[in-house]
């Protein structure tokens, strides 16, 4: 098993053993009755949401004055009793909390929020421990945010039916997930960015630089924030938004919990499931070694038979040996589909100044899909005429094993160090068969494909928070993050047969994808040192928070691909109706008859890429009474280099594509507080950038590794500049309720779009087109329905709706052979709707959720040669969750979920004709979780 996973398992085992050694287990009951309790919590600035250092804490009956540390937190040992606690700091209004009950041997959580002098707010909010307060804290953080943002709390994540961040994110306003990637406010994946623990994440995608969100298990996340307006302390590649993922945080008390689940899909279990003989570790997602390139294949030399034109080639005997070294597994076979399985374990505790928390999560899912795909051409009078029609049957097993291990060490209350680790490994093992009529061949074709893909992301971060009295009590934060992403796609195998009326059977067809084997490998590293320095200033009833910082992002990537195909050298006497495993027996892999292995690796199947971003920023946050002004600028110098070269010709001069820019990115925001702070009006203006992706800069032709048209890069691409305007009105009419209306407009200069070139074989490329614009409105509400009828006090609703429109102006000079010179952005849905109905009975430990998502129609592929755009039609999605806690402290929890209850047909259309049609099925799952302590 992967070494880091083994280490995580060992650490978690030690963690569980240590956490079980609680003080109460070592002390007798009599001693426990005499032991003191603890008062713990954190203090925040109402205006900014930042933690407040140097806050004095006065407790009745104690002469000593306590104070908060660098993270705004505190911990006080108190004897059993009832106290009044006062929080005060120069430049802020005091806050007092009465009747704080301390129980012997227990911890009491008491968080406070102080407002700057002159800043008008309503009733101060004090958040204590409890599940409902997770939402309270989230809304308080949003109320004090410097940006227009949305958040998904740990509580909401735990109540969702989705197992990955991709499924959870689609609940947020204005967010949709298209093919594993996040679209924010209708802008595609190139216009969004993802950070974990404030550091940019690497990707496992060879032709992109964004993170597939299905790789991130939801139960390892503390919260998810979607920032929709840019501030200078964020990366400049920020247009649609920034997704900020925070991994699980250190608990205030020792904890250990486990969970287990089983699932069944109506289209999979009990139906035909395809598979093949793979590796022994496939179940856990570590099967790449079982499919690695045979050791006999030379690493640095192309596998070809030598001749007068290739004097350095291999002998016929060597070529035969190479061919026989490949494992002869090609044929899909029917298997039984086992139930889906998932489990997780998490735990943590503090040991004096040292704290540790860890979690491990595993999910094994199966999915069978039967779909119809139709292809068309333009006939007379512009009508669509069918050319090919195929029935696709595919079965996929997905295994995801992920873990996180975070530690903290408090040198003293003014200095704290952190070390955070996150690792996820996901494998997709697909077996696919399609069969149907091909007009070009005038007969039926049968294709099989075995595809295994293993993706892995590791992120490790060392960081520190330091209070600097010598700099006027400034707060210095620093971090160094190293991240690595890997993609292994070993031994993709594909065959192609065509129906022959002569023999009334399917026979081997000698085409480029027949008896074909592909080995892809990618490695990407990201290194990011960064620091921030913040200081508060108070003068004349006003408060100013100044912040400056710098960062350096170094991203490098290497991609390699090797292609092999068994080519016929003479098939006389060989029965070509035999399936591949009988066709490629050793007797048919010869020197002058049968089949010979041949390497078809292309000259563009290797590239190295580098992207360095050096940046610095300065910003201020000024609070004057009801007004708040946030502004500043960020400078970024970006250097991108892509080298493409022949992997077997080391002396060849590589083709270099380079793009270098320095950009000044300003940001201005204004907020106005209404109704004693319960309402807020926010506005923002910013300038951001979107840079080309690595493969888009390469001048060579390549084929997308996931299939599709041939594509050629464009070294003359320029980065896109985006002007952003945002406005939001929010009304926080209770600690857990909200009403918000937002509007946005984005003007994009030189956006990068896919265009089609009229070459002999149609291919696509990338060009800067004239302009693109997108505008929209977002509506959001969180409400308990007791205001409508008292008997509905246990029923609440969360609803958000987004209406967005976009327009891309291609321009006549860039049209080439595209069907439309004006159209919406690819992947942008005009309508997005999310509704969550929650009915809870806390006294009985009962919880239920109905989660509805509606995504409107959107373009998935741009039309060319007169063909219309391919459009995915609107799709409604309904999930249900029911849970019940058992026992006096509800440590045992049982859960039943139903995903995709409506099971509507997924429908892609070319004009009014069906292009791709299938159903995903309903998934039923049962789960048990137990909180040991």
mmCIF file of N, CA and C in Angstrom, residues 166-248:
data_model
loop_
_atom_site.group_PDB
_atom_site.id
_atom_site.type_symbol
_atom_site.label_atom_id
_atom_site.label_comp_id
_atom_site.label_asym_id
_atom_site.label_seq_id
_atom_site.Cartn_x
_atom_site.Cartn_y
_atom_site.Cartn_z
ATOM 1 N N UNK A 166 -17.079 18.119 -4.669
ATOM 2 C CA UNK A 166 -17.821 18.463 -5.886
ATOM 3 C C UNK A 166 -19.323 18.468 -5.635
ATOM 4 N N UNK A 167 -19.829 17.444 -4.935
ATOM 5 C CA UNK A 167 -21.255 17.363 -4.660
ATOM 6 C C UNK A 167 -21.719 18.417 -3.684
ATOM 7 N N UNK A 168 -20.891 18.741 -2.685
ATOM 8 C CA UNK A 168 -21.268 19.745 -1.686
ATOM 9 C C UNK A 168 -21.287 21.140 -2.305
ATOM 10 N N UNK A 169 -20.312 21.441 -3.160
ATOM 11 C CA UNK A 169 -20.193 22.783 -3.721
ATOM 12 C C UNK A 169 -21.385 23.178 -4.583
ATOM 13 N N UNK A 170 -22.028 22.220 -5.203
ATOM 14 C CA UNK A 170 -23.138 22.589 -6.080
ATOM 15 C C UNK A 170 -24.334 23.124 -5.295
ATOM 16 N N UNK A 171 -24.305 23.061 -3.948
ATOM 17 C CA UNK A 171 -25.383 23.636 -3.139
ATOM 18 C C UNK A 171 -25.223 25.141 -2.961
ATOM 19 N N UNK A 172 -24.024 25.684 -3.239
ATOM 20 C CA UNK A 172 -23.755 27.093 -2.991
ATOM 21 C C UNK A 172 -24.378 27.962 -4.082
ATOM 22 N N UNK A 173 -24.750 29.205 -3.757
ATOM 23 C CA UNK A 173 -25.345 30.092 -4.768
ATOM 24 C C UNK A 173 -24.392 30.348 -5.929
ATOM 25 N N UNK A 174 -24.902 30.201 -7.153
ATOM 26 C CA UNK A 174 -24.126 30.525 -8.335
ATOM 27 C C UNK A 174 -23.048 29.538 -8.687
ATOM 28 N N UNK A 175 -23.042 28.344 -8.073
ATOM 29 C CA UNK A 175 -21.992 27.364 -8.311
ATOM 30 C C UNK A 175 -22.581 26.130 -8.982
ATOM 31 N N UNK A 176 -21.921 25.677 -10.037
ATOM 32 C CA UNK A 176 -22.289 24.407 -10.663
ATOM 33 C C UNK A 176 -21.013 23.604 -10.870
ATOM 34 N N UNK A 177 -21.162 22.300 -11.016
ATOM 35 C CA UNK A 177 -20.025 21.410 -11.228
ATOM 36 C C UNK A 177 -20.219 20.728 -12.579
ATOM 37 N N UNK A 178 -19.250 20.940 -13.479
ATOM 38 C CA UNK A 178 -19.308 20.380 -14.829
ATOM 39 C C UNK A 178 -18.089 19.492 -15.021
ATOM 40 N N UNK A 179 -18.336 18.191 -15.213
ATOM 41 C CA UNK A 179 -17.238 17.242 -15.446
ATOM 42 C C UNK A 179 -16.146 17.381 -14.388
ATOM 43 N N UNK A 180 -16.522 17.356 -13.124
ATOM 44 C CA UNK A 180 -15.605 17.374 -11.986
ATOM 45 C C UNK A 180 -15.077 18.759 -11.640
ATOM 46 N N UNK A 181 -15.371 19.790 -12.452
ATOM 47 C CA UNK A 181 -14.773 21.095 -12.249
ATOM 48 C C UNK A 181 -15.826 22.119 -11.837
ATOM 49 N N UNK A 182 -15.385 23.084 -11.024
ATOM 50 C CA UNK A 182 -16.295 24.084 -10.481
ATOM 51 C C UNK A 182 -16.463 25.241 -11.461
ATOM 52 N N UNK A 183 -17.709 25.593 -11.733
ATOM 53 C CA UNK A 183 -18.058 26.791 -12.492
ATOM 54 C C UNK A 183 -18.716 27.758 -11.507
ATOM 55 N N UNK A 184 -18.131 28.932 -11.321
ATOM 56 C CA UNK A 184 -18.680 29.926 -10.402
ATOM 57 C C UNK A 184 -19.247 31.072 -11.208
ATOM 58 N N UNK A 185 -20.519 31.351 -10.991
ATOM 59 C CA UNK A 185 -21.233 32.416 -11.692
ATOM 60 C C UNK A 185 -21.140 32.248 -13.207
ATOM 61 N N UNK A 186 -21.159 30.996 -13.653
ATOM 62 C CA UNK A 186 -21.202 30.709 -15.078
ATOM 63 C C UNK A 186 -19.864 30.707 -15.772
ATOM 64 N N UNK A 187 -18.795 31.099 -15.077
ATOM 65 C CA UNK A 187 -17.477 31.119 -15.702
ATOM 66 C C UNK A 187 -16.831 29.756 -15.581
ATOM 67 N N UNK A 188 -16.168 29.310 -16.652
ATOM 68 C CA UNK A 188 -15.592 27.974 -16.699
ATOM 69 C C UNK A 188 -14.444 27.783 -15.746
ATOM 70 N N UNK A 189 -13.902 26.557 -15.762
ATOM 71 C CA UNK A 189 -12.879 26.205 -14.779
ATOM 72 C C UNK A 189 -11.624 27.045 -14.900
ATOM 73 N N UNK A 190 -11.335 27.595 -16.089
ATOM 74 C CA UNK A 190 -10.122 28.406 -16.234
ATOM 75 C C UNK A 190 -10.233 29.717 -15.442
ATOM 76 N N UNK A 191 -11.445 30.113 -15.081
ATOM 77 C CA UNK A 191 -11.646 31.376 -14.380
ATOM 78 C C UNK A 191 -11.845 31.195 -12.872
ATOM 79 N N UNK A 192 -11.586 30.008 -12.357
ATOM 80 C CA UNK A 192 -11.715 29.755 -10.929
ATOM 81 C C UNK A 192 -10.399 29.207 -10.396
ATOM 82 N N UNK A 193 -10.248 29.259 -9.099
ATOM 83 C CA UNK A 193 -9.032 28.775 -8.468
ATOM 84 C C UNK A 193 -9.418 28.050 -7.187
ATOM 85 N N UNK A 194 -8.561 27.145 -6.739
ATOM 86 C CA UNK A 194 -8.837 26.369 -5.524
ATOM 87 C C UNK A 194 -7.633 26.430 -4.605
ATOM 88 N N UNK A 195 -7.886 26.738 -3.334
ATOM 89 C CA UNK A 195 -6.832 26.788 -2.320
ATOM 90 C C UNK A 195 -7.225 25.885 -1.162
ATOM 91 N N UNK A 196 -6.237 25.198 -0.590
ATOM 92 C CA UNK A 196 -6.448 24.420 0.624
ATOM 93 C C UNK A 196 -5.557 24.993 1.712
ATOM 94 N N UNK A 197 -6.175 25.342 2.832
ATOM 95 C CA UNK A 197 -5.443 25.983 3.929
ATOM 96 C C UNK A 197 -4.649 27.182 3.417
ATOM 97 N N UNK A 198 -5.302 27.991 2.554
ATOM 98 C CA UNK A 198 -4.774 29.251 2.008
ATOM 99 C C UNK A 198 -3.663 29.074 0.987
ATOM 100 N N UNK A 199 -3.396 27.870 0.498
ATOM 101 C CA UNK A 199 -2.353 27.644 -0.497
ATOM 102 C C UNK A 199 -2.974 27.055 -1.762
ATOM 103 N N UNK A 200 -2.512 27.517 -2.926
ATOM 104 C CA UNK A 200 -3.021 27.039 -4.205
ATOM 105 C C UNK A 200 -2.688 25.558 -4.377
ATOM 106 N N UNK A 201 -3.672 24.782 -4.848
ATOM 107 C CA UNK A 201 -3.496 23.353 -5.005
ATOM 108 C C UNK A 201 -3.015 23.003 -6.417
ATOM 109 N N UNK A 202 -2.239 21.943 -6.558
ATOM 110 C CA UNK A 202 -1.865 21.447 -7.895
ATOM 111 C C UNK A 202 -3.017 20.635 -8.481
ATOM 112 N N UNK A 203 -2.854 20.219 -9.730
ATOM 113 C CA UNK A 203 -3.915 19.471 -10.392
ATOM 114 C C UNK A 203 -3.384 18.171 -10.973
ATOM 115 N N UNK A 204 -4.275 17.224 -11.169
ATOM 116 C CA UNK A 204 -3.940 15.965 -11.822
ATOM 117 C C UNK A 204 -4.363 15.957 -13.284
ATOM 118 N N UNK A 205 -4.806 17.106 -13.803
ATOM 119 C CA UNK A 205 -5.294 17.182 -15.181
ATOM 120 C C UNK A 205 -4.171 17.590 -16.136
ATOM 121 N N UNK A 206 -3.827 16.766 -17.128
ATOM 122 C CA UNK A 206 -2.722 17.097 -18.031
ATOM 123 C C UNK A 206 -2.967 18.346 -18.872
ATOM 124 N N UNK A 207 -4.211 18.623 -19.229
ATOM 125 C CA UNK A 207 -4.506 19.722 -20.133
ATOM 126 C C UNK A 207 -5.167 20.897 -19.438
ATOM 127 N N UNK A 208 -5.116 20.905 -18.095
ATOM 128 C CA UNK A 208 -5.706 22.004 -17.323
ATOM 129 C C UNK A 208 -4.816 22.325 -16.130
ATOM 130 N N UNK A 209 -5.164 23.371 -15.390
ATOM 131 C CA UNK A 209 -4.443 23.692 -14.163
ATOM 132 C C UNK A 209 -5.407 23.906 -13.000
ATOM 133 N N UNK A 210 -6.577 23.299 -13.084
ATOM 134 C CA UNK A 210 -7.566 23.387 -12.017
ATOM 135 C C UNK A 210 -7.748 22.011 -11.385
ATOM 136 N N UNK A 211 -8.266 21.999 -10.170
ATOM 137 C CA UNK A 211 -8.348 20.771 -9.380
ATOM 138 C C UNK A 211 -9.696 20.094 -9.604
ATOM 139 N N UNK A 212 -9.725 18.803 -9.960
ATOM 140 C CA UNK A 212 -10.996 18.067 -9.994
ATOM 141 C C UNK A 212 -11.536 17.933 -8.566
ATOM 142 N N UNK A 213 -12.711 18.467 -8.311
ATOM 143 C CA UNK A 213 -13.201 18.548 -6.940
ATOM 144 C C UNK A 213 -13.707 17.214 -6.406
ATOM 145 N N UNK A 214 -13.886 16.205 -7.283
ATOM 146 C CA UNK A 214 -14.322 14.907 -6.769
ATOM 147 C C UNK A 214 -13.190 14.161 -6.071
ATOM 148 N N UNK A 215 -11.957 14.697 -6.120
ATOM 149 C CA UNK A 215 -10.842 14.063 -5.419
ATOM 150 C C UNK A 215 -10.838 14.386 -3.926
ATOM 151 N N UNK A 216 -11.606 15.380 -3.497
ATOM 152 C CA UNK A 216 -11.554 15.868 -2.116
ATOM 153 C C UNK A 216 -12.727 15.289 -1.329
ATOM 154 N N UNK A 217 -12.483 14.383 -0.361
ATOM 155 C CA UNK A 217 -13.588 13.854 0.455
ATOM 156 C C UNK A 217 -14.205 14.957 1.302
ATOM 157 N N UNK A 218 -15.520 15.019 1.324
ATOM 158 C CA UNK A 218 -16.208 16.079 2.060
ATOM 159 C C UNK A 218 -16.002 15.955 3.571
ATOM 160 N N UNK A 219 -15.920 14.715 4.084
ATOM 161 C CA UNK A 219 -15.846 14.548 5.542
ATOM 162 C C UNK A 219 -14.474 14.879 6.124
ATOM 163 N N UNK A 220 -13.508 15.270 5.289
ATOM 164 C CA UNK A 220 -12.218 15.720 5.807
ATOM 165 C C UNK A 220 -12.127 17.241 5.860
ATOM 166 N N UNK A 221 -13.225 17.937 5.528
ATOM 167 C CA UNK A 221 -13.211 19.392 5.460
ATOM 168 C C UNK A 221 -13.903 20.014 6.660
ATOM 169 N N UNK A 222 -13.301 21.078 7.191
ATOM 170 C CA UNK A 222 -13.910 21.847 8.280
ATOM 171 C C UNK A 222 -14.961 22.794 7.720
ATOM 172 N N UNK A 223 -14.653 23.434 6.604
ATOM 173 C CA UNK A 223 -15.614 24.312 5.945
ATOM 174 C C UNK A 223 -15.137 24.589 4.527
ATOM 175 N N UNK A 224 -16.039 25.136 3.734
ATOM 176 C CA UNK A 224 -15.739 25.552 2.366
ATOM 177 C C UNK A 224 -16.226 26.983 2.213
ATOM 178 N N UNK A 225 -15.355 27.853 1.722
ATOM 179 C CA UNK A 225 -15.741 29.227 1.444
ATOM 180 C C UNK A 225 -15.566 29.495 -0.046
ATOM 181 N N UNK A 226 -16.528 30.217 -0.609
ATOM 182 C CA UNK A 226 -16.448 30.612 -2.014
ATOM 183 C C UNK A 226 -16.374 32.129 -2.037
ATOM 184 N N UNK A 227 -15.176 32.667 -2.291
ATOM 185 C CA UNK A 227 -14.983 34.114 -2.373
ATOM 186 C C UNK A 227 -15.329 34.567 -3.781
ATOM 187 N N UNK A 228 -16.225 35.551 -3.879
ATOM 188 C CA UNK A 228 -16.712 35.983 -5.183
ATOM 189 C C UNK A 228 -16.232 37.373 -5.572
ATOM 190 N N UNK A 229 -15.594 38.080 -4.642
ATOM 191 C CA UNK A 229 -14.975 39.349 -4.986
ATOM 192 C C UNK A 229 -13.502 39.296 -4.602
ATOM 193 N N UNK A 230 -12.701 39.916 -5.404
ATOM 194 C CA UNK A 230 -11.252 39.881 -5.240
ATOM 195 C C UNK A 230 -10.792 40.929 -4.240
ATOM 196 N N UNK A 231 -9.871 40.547 -3.355
ATOM 197 C CA UNK A 231 -9.144 41.479 -2.507
ATOM 198 C C UNK A 231 -7.654 41.235 -2.736
ATOM 199 N N UNK A 232 -6.807 42.246 -2.499
ATOM 200 C CA UNK A 232 -5.390 42.109 -2.868
ATOM 201 C C UNK A 232 -4.641 40.999 -2.147
ATOM 202 N N UNK A 233 -5.165 40.498 -1.034
ATOM 203 C CA UNK A 233 -4.467 39.419 -0.334
ATOM 204 C C UNK A 233 -4.789 38.049 -0.909
ATOM 205 N N UNK A 234 -5.527 37.990 -2.026
ATOM 206 C CA UNK A 234 -5.858 36.737 -2.683
ATOM 207 C C UNK A 234 -5.116 36.649 -4.021
ATOM 208 N N UNK A 235 -4.942 35.433 -4.587
ATOM 209 C CA UNK A 235 -4.269 35.310 -5.889
ATOM 210 C C UNK A 235 -4.987 36.100 -6.973
ATOM 211 N N UNK A 236 -4.224 36.642 -7.908
ATOM 212 C CA UNK A 236 -4.798 37.477 -8.952
ATOM 213 C C UNK A 236 -5.564 36.713 -10.007
ATOM 214 N N UNK A 237 -5.310 35.401 -10.162
ATOM 215 C CA UNK A 237 -6.100 34.586 -11.097
ATOM 216 C C UNK A 237 -7.416 34.254 -10.411
ATOM 217 N N UNK A 238 -8.296 35.233 -10.441
ATOM 218 C CA UNK A 238 -9.511 35.205 -9.634
ATOM 219 C C UNK A 238 -10.559 35.963 -10.430
ATOM 220 N N UNK A 239 -11.474 35.226 -11.044
ATOM 221 C CA UNK A 239 -12.478 35.883 -11.870
ATOM 222 C C UNK A 239 -13.875 35.412 -11.500
ATOM 223 N N UNK A 240 -14.113 34.112 -11.688
ATOM 224 C CA UNK A 240 -15.379 33.578 -11.213
ATOM 225 C C UNK A 240 -15.392 33.559 -9.702
ATOM 226 N N UNK A 241 -14.277 33.119 -9.108
ATOM 227 C CA UNK A 241 -14.178 33.066 -7.652
ATOM 228 C C UNK A 241 -13.049 32.170 -7.201
ATOM 229 N N UNK A 242 -12.847 32.146 -5.905
ATOM 230 C CA UNK A 242 -11.832 31.313 -5.274
ATOM 231 C C UNK A 242 -12.512 30.370 -4.288
ATOM 232 N N UNK A 243 -12.283 29.079 -4.463
ATOM 233 C CA UNK A 243 -12.800 28.080 -3.525
ATOM 234 C C UNK A 243 -11.723 27.829 -2.478
ATOM 235 N N UNK A 244 -12.031 28.124 -1.212
ATOM 236 C CA UNK A 244 -11.080 27.931 -0.123
ATOM 237 C C UNK A 244 -11.538 26.754 0.731
ATOM 238 N N UNK A 245 -10.720 25.713 0.760
ATOM 239 C CA UNK A 245 -11.005 24.513 1.529
ATOM 240 C C UNK A 245 -10.179 24.545 2.810
ATOM 241 N N UNK A 246 -10.824 24.277 3.931
ATOM 242 C CA UNK A 246 -10.126 24.191 5.209
ATOM 243 C C UNK A 246 -10.296 22.771 5.740
ATOM 244 N N UNK A 247 -9.165 22.116 6.024
ATOM 245 C CA UNK A 247 -9.244 20.751 6.556
ATOM 246 C C UNK A 247 -9.627 20.786 8.027
ATOM 247 N N UNK A 248 -9.946 19.614 8.582
ATOM 248 C CA UNK A 248 -10.488 19.518 9.941
ATOM 249 C C UNK A 248 -9.583 20.226 10.938
#
